[in-house]
GROMACS .gro file of C-alpha atoms in nm:
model
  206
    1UNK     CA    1  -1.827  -0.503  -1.375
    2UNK     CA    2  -2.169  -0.505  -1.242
    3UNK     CA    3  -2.227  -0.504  -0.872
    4UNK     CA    4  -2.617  -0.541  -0.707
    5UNK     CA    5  -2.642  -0.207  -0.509
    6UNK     CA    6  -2.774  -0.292  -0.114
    7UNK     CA    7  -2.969  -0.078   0.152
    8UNK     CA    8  -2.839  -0.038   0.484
    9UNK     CA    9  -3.126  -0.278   0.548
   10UNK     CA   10  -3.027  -0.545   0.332
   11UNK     CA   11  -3.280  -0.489   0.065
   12UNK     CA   12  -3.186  -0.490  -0.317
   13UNK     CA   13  -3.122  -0.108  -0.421
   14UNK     CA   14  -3.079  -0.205  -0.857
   15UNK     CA   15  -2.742  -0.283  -0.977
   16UNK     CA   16  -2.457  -0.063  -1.038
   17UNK     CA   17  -2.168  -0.104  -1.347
   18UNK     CA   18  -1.784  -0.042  -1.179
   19UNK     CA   19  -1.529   0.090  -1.405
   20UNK     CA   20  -1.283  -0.174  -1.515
   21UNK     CA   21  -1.031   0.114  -1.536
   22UNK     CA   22  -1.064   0.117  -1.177
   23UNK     CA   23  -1.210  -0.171  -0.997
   24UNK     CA   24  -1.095  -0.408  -1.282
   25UNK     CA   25  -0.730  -0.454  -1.298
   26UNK     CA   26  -0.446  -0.738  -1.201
   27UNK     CA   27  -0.379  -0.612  -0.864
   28UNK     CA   28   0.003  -0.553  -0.822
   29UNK     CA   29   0.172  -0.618  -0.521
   30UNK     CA   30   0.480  -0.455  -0.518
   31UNK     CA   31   0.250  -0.099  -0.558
   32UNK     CA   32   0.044  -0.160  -0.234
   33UNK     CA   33   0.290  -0.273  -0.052
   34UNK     CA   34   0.553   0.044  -0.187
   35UNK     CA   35   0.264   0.273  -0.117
   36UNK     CA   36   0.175   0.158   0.233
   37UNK     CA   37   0.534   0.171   0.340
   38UNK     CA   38   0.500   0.500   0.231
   39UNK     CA   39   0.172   0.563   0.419
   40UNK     CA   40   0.342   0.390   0.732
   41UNK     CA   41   0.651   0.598   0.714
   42UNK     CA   42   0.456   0.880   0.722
   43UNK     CA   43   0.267   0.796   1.010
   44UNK     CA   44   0.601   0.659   1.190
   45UNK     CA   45   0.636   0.962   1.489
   46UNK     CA   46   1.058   0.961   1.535
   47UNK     CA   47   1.009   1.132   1.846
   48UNK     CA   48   1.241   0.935   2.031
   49UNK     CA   49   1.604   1.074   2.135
   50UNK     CA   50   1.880   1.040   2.433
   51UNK     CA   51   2.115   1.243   2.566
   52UNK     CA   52   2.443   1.280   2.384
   53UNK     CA   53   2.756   1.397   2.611
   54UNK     CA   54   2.687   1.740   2.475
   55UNK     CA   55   2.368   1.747   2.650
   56UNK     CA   56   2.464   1.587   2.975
   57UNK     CA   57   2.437   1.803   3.290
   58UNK     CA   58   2.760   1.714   3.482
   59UNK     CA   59   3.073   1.856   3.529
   60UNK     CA   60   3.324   1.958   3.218
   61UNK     CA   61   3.599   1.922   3.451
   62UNK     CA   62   3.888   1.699   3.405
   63UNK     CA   63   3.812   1.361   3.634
   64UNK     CA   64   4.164   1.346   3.736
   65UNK     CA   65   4.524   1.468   3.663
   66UNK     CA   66   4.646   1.303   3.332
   67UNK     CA   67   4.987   1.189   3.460
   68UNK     CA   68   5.105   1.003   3.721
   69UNK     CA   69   4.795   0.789   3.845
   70UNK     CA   70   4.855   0.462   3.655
   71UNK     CA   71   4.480   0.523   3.531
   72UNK     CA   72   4.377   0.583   3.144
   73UNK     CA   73   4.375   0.920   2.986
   74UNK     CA   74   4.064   1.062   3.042
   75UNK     CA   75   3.846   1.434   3.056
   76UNK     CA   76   3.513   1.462   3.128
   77UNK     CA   77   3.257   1.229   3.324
   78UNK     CA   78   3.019   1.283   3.091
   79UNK     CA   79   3.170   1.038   2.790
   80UNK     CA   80   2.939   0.782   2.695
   81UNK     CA   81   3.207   0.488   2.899
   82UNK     CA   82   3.081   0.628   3.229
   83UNK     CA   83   2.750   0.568   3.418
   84UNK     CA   84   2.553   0.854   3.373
   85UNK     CA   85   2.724   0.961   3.087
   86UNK     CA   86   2.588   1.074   2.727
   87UNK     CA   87   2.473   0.811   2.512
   88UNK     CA   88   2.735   0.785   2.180
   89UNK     CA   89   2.533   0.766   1.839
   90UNK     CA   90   2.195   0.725   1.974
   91UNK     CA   91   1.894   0.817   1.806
   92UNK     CA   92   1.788   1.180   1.758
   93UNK     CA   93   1.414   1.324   1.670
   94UNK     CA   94   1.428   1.310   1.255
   95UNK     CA   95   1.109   1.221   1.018
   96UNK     CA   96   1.105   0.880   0.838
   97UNK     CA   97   0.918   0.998   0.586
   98UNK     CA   98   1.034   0.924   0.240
   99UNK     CA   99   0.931   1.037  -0.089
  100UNK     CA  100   0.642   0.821  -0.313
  101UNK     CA  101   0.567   0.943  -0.697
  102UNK     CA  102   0.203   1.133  -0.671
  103UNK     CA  103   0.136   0.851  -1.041
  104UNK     CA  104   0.250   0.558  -0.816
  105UNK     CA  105  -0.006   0.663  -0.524
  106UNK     CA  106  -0.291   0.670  -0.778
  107UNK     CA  107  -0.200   0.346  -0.937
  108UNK     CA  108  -0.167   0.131  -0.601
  109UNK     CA  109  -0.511   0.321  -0.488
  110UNK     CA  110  -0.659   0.187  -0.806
  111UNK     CA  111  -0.491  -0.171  -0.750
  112UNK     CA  112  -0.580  -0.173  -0.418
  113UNK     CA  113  -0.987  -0.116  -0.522
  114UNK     CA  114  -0.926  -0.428  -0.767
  115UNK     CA  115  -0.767  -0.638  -0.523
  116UNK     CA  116  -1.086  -0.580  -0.328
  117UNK     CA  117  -1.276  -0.639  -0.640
  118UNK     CA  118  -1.114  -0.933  -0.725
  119UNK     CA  119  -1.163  -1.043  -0.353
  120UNK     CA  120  -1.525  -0.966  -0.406
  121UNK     CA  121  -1.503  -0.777  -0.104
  122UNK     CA  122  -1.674  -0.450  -0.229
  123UNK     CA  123  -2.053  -0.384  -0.119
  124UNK     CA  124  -2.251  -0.053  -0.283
  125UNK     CA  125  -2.507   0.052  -0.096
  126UNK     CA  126  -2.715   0.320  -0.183
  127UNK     CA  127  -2.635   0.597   0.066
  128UNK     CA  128  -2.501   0.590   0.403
  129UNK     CA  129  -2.724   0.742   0.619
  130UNK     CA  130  -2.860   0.696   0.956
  131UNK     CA  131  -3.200   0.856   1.121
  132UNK     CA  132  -3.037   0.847   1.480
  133UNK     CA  133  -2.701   0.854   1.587
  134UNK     CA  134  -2.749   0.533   1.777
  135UNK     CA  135  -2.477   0.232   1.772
  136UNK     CA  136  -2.748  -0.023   1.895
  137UNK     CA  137  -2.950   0.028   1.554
  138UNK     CA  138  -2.653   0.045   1.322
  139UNK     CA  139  -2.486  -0.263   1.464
  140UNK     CA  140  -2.860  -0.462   1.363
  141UNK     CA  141  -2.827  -0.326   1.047
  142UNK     CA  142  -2.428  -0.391   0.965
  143UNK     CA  143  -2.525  -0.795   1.153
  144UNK     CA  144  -2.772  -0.770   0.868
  145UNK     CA  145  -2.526  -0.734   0.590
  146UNK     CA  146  -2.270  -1.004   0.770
  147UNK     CA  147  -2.037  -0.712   0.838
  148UNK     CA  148  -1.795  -0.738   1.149
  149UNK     CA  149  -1.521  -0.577   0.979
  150UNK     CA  150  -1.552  -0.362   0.739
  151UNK     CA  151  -1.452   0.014   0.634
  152UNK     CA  152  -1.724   0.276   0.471
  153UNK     CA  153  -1.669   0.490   0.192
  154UNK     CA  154  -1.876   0.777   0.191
  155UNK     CA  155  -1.972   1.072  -0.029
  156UNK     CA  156  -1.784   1.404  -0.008
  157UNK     CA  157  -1.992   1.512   0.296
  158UNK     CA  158  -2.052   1.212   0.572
  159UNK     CA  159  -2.418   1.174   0.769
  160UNK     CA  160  -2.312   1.280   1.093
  161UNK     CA  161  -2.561   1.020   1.243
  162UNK     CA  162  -2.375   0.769   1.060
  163UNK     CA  163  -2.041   0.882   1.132
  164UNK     CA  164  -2.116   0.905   1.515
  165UNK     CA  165  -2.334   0.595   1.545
  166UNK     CA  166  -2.072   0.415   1.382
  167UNK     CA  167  -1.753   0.542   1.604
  168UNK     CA  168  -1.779   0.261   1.890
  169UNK     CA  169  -1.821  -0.031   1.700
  170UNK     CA  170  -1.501  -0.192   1.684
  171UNK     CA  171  -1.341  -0.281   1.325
  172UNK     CA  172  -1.564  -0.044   1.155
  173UNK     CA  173  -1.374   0.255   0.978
  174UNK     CA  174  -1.584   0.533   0.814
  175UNK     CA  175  -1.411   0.827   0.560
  176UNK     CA  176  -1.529   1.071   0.307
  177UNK     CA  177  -1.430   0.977  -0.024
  178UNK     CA  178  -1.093   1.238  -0.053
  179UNK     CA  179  -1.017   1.046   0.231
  180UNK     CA  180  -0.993   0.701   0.070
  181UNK     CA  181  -0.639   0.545   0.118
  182UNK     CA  182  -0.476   0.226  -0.001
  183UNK     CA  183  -0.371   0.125   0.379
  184UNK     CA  184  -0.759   0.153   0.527
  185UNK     CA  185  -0.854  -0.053   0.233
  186UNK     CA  186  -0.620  -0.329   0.302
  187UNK     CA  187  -0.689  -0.341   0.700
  188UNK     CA  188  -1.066  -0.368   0.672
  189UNK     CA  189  -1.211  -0.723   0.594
  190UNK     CA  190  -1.462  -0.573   0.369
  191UNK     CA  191  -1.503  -0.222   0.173
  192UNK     CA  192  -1.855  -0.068   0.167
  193UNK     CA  193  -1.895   0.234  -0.119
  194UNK     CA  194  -2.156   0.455  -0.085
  195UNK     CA  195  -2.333   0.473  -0.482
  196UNK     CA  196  -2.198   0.878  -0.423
  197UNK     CA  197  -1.824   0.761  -0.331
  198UNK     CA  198  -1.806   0.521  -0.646
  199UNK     CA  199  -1.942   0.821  -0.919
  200UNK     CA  200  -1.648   1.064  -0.727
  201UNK     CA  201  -1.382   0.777  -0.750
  202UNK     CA  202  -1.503   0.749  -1.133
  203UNK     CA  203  -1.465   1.100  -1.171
  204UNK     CA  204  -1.125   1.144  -1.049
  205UNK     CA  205  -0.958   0.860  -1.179
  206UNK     CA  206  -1.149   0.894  -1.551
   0.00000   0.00000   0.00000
């Protein structure tokens, strides 16, 4: 697959060849979707908890005699049928992480670059680099390229003028190339590859 290779200036760079191994294959739901439950999962916090009646700070003593008051049988206040009383089977702090074959997370990564392929929604631009770390002047360059929403790929070491003059403009995601993931690809609109990102993608996945 041949792709023209852009500036950040919109001018015409030469042309670049994509790996079909990579960029070229019948994109397969089920993988993306597996792997960014996966991703998801991992992110998911599980901090939340309550109280059980075990952790309640009242009284352990019995509420009232157990015969002779016509009432039900009961001990302490603390039982999750009383106000104020410890919640029964609520939730505790756990992970909800869940395990994902390290083969399947390469495949869906690959799929996922297709996909984008397919959608031709992959730039290559030469390098991403900025002189300034300035928003104003990156945003007239990205309105250049028609890009509102978009993530950048970079090479294993980002431009800190890029990185920085790219942080407040909304919908724009940069990452170093080890940082590439099959969930950042799908929320982005477009993908932008730096021509250093797609030899390191080639180069891992050959």
């Amino acid at each position: 697959m041949d792709l023209t290779v852009t500036t950040l200036e919109g001018k015409d760079a030469g042309k670049i060849s994509l790996s079909d191994a990579i960029f070229g294959l019948d994109p397969r739901q089920d993988l993306i979707q597996r792997t960014v439950r996966w991703q998801l999962a991992k992110k998911q916090q599980g901090g939340h908890k309550t109280l059980s009646r075990s952790q309640i700070a009242r009284t352990g003593a019995k509420m009232f005699k157990q015969k002779g008051t016509g009432r039900a049988r009961h001990h302490a206040a603390s039982a999750p049928q009383f106000r104020g009383g410890g919640r029964a089977h609520g939730p505790v702090v756990r992970s909800h992480e869940h395990d994902l074959p390290k083969k399947v997370r390469a495949l869906a990564l690959r799929h996922a670059l297709s996909a984008k392929a397919l959608a031709s929604d992959i730039i290559v631009v030469d390098n991403l680099s900025a002189a300034e770390a300035k928003t104003k002047g990156l945003t007239g360059s990205l309105s250049k390229l028609g890009l509102t929403n978009a993530l950048f790929i970079g090479g294993a070491e980002l431009d800190q003028n890029f990185r920085l003059a790219a942080k407040n403009i909304p919908n724009v995601d940069v990452l170093p190339v080890q940082g590439i993931n099959v969930y950042d690809i799908l929320r982005r609109g477009k993908l932008v590859l730096s021509k250093d990102a797609v030899a390191a993608l080639e180069e891992r996945f050959k």
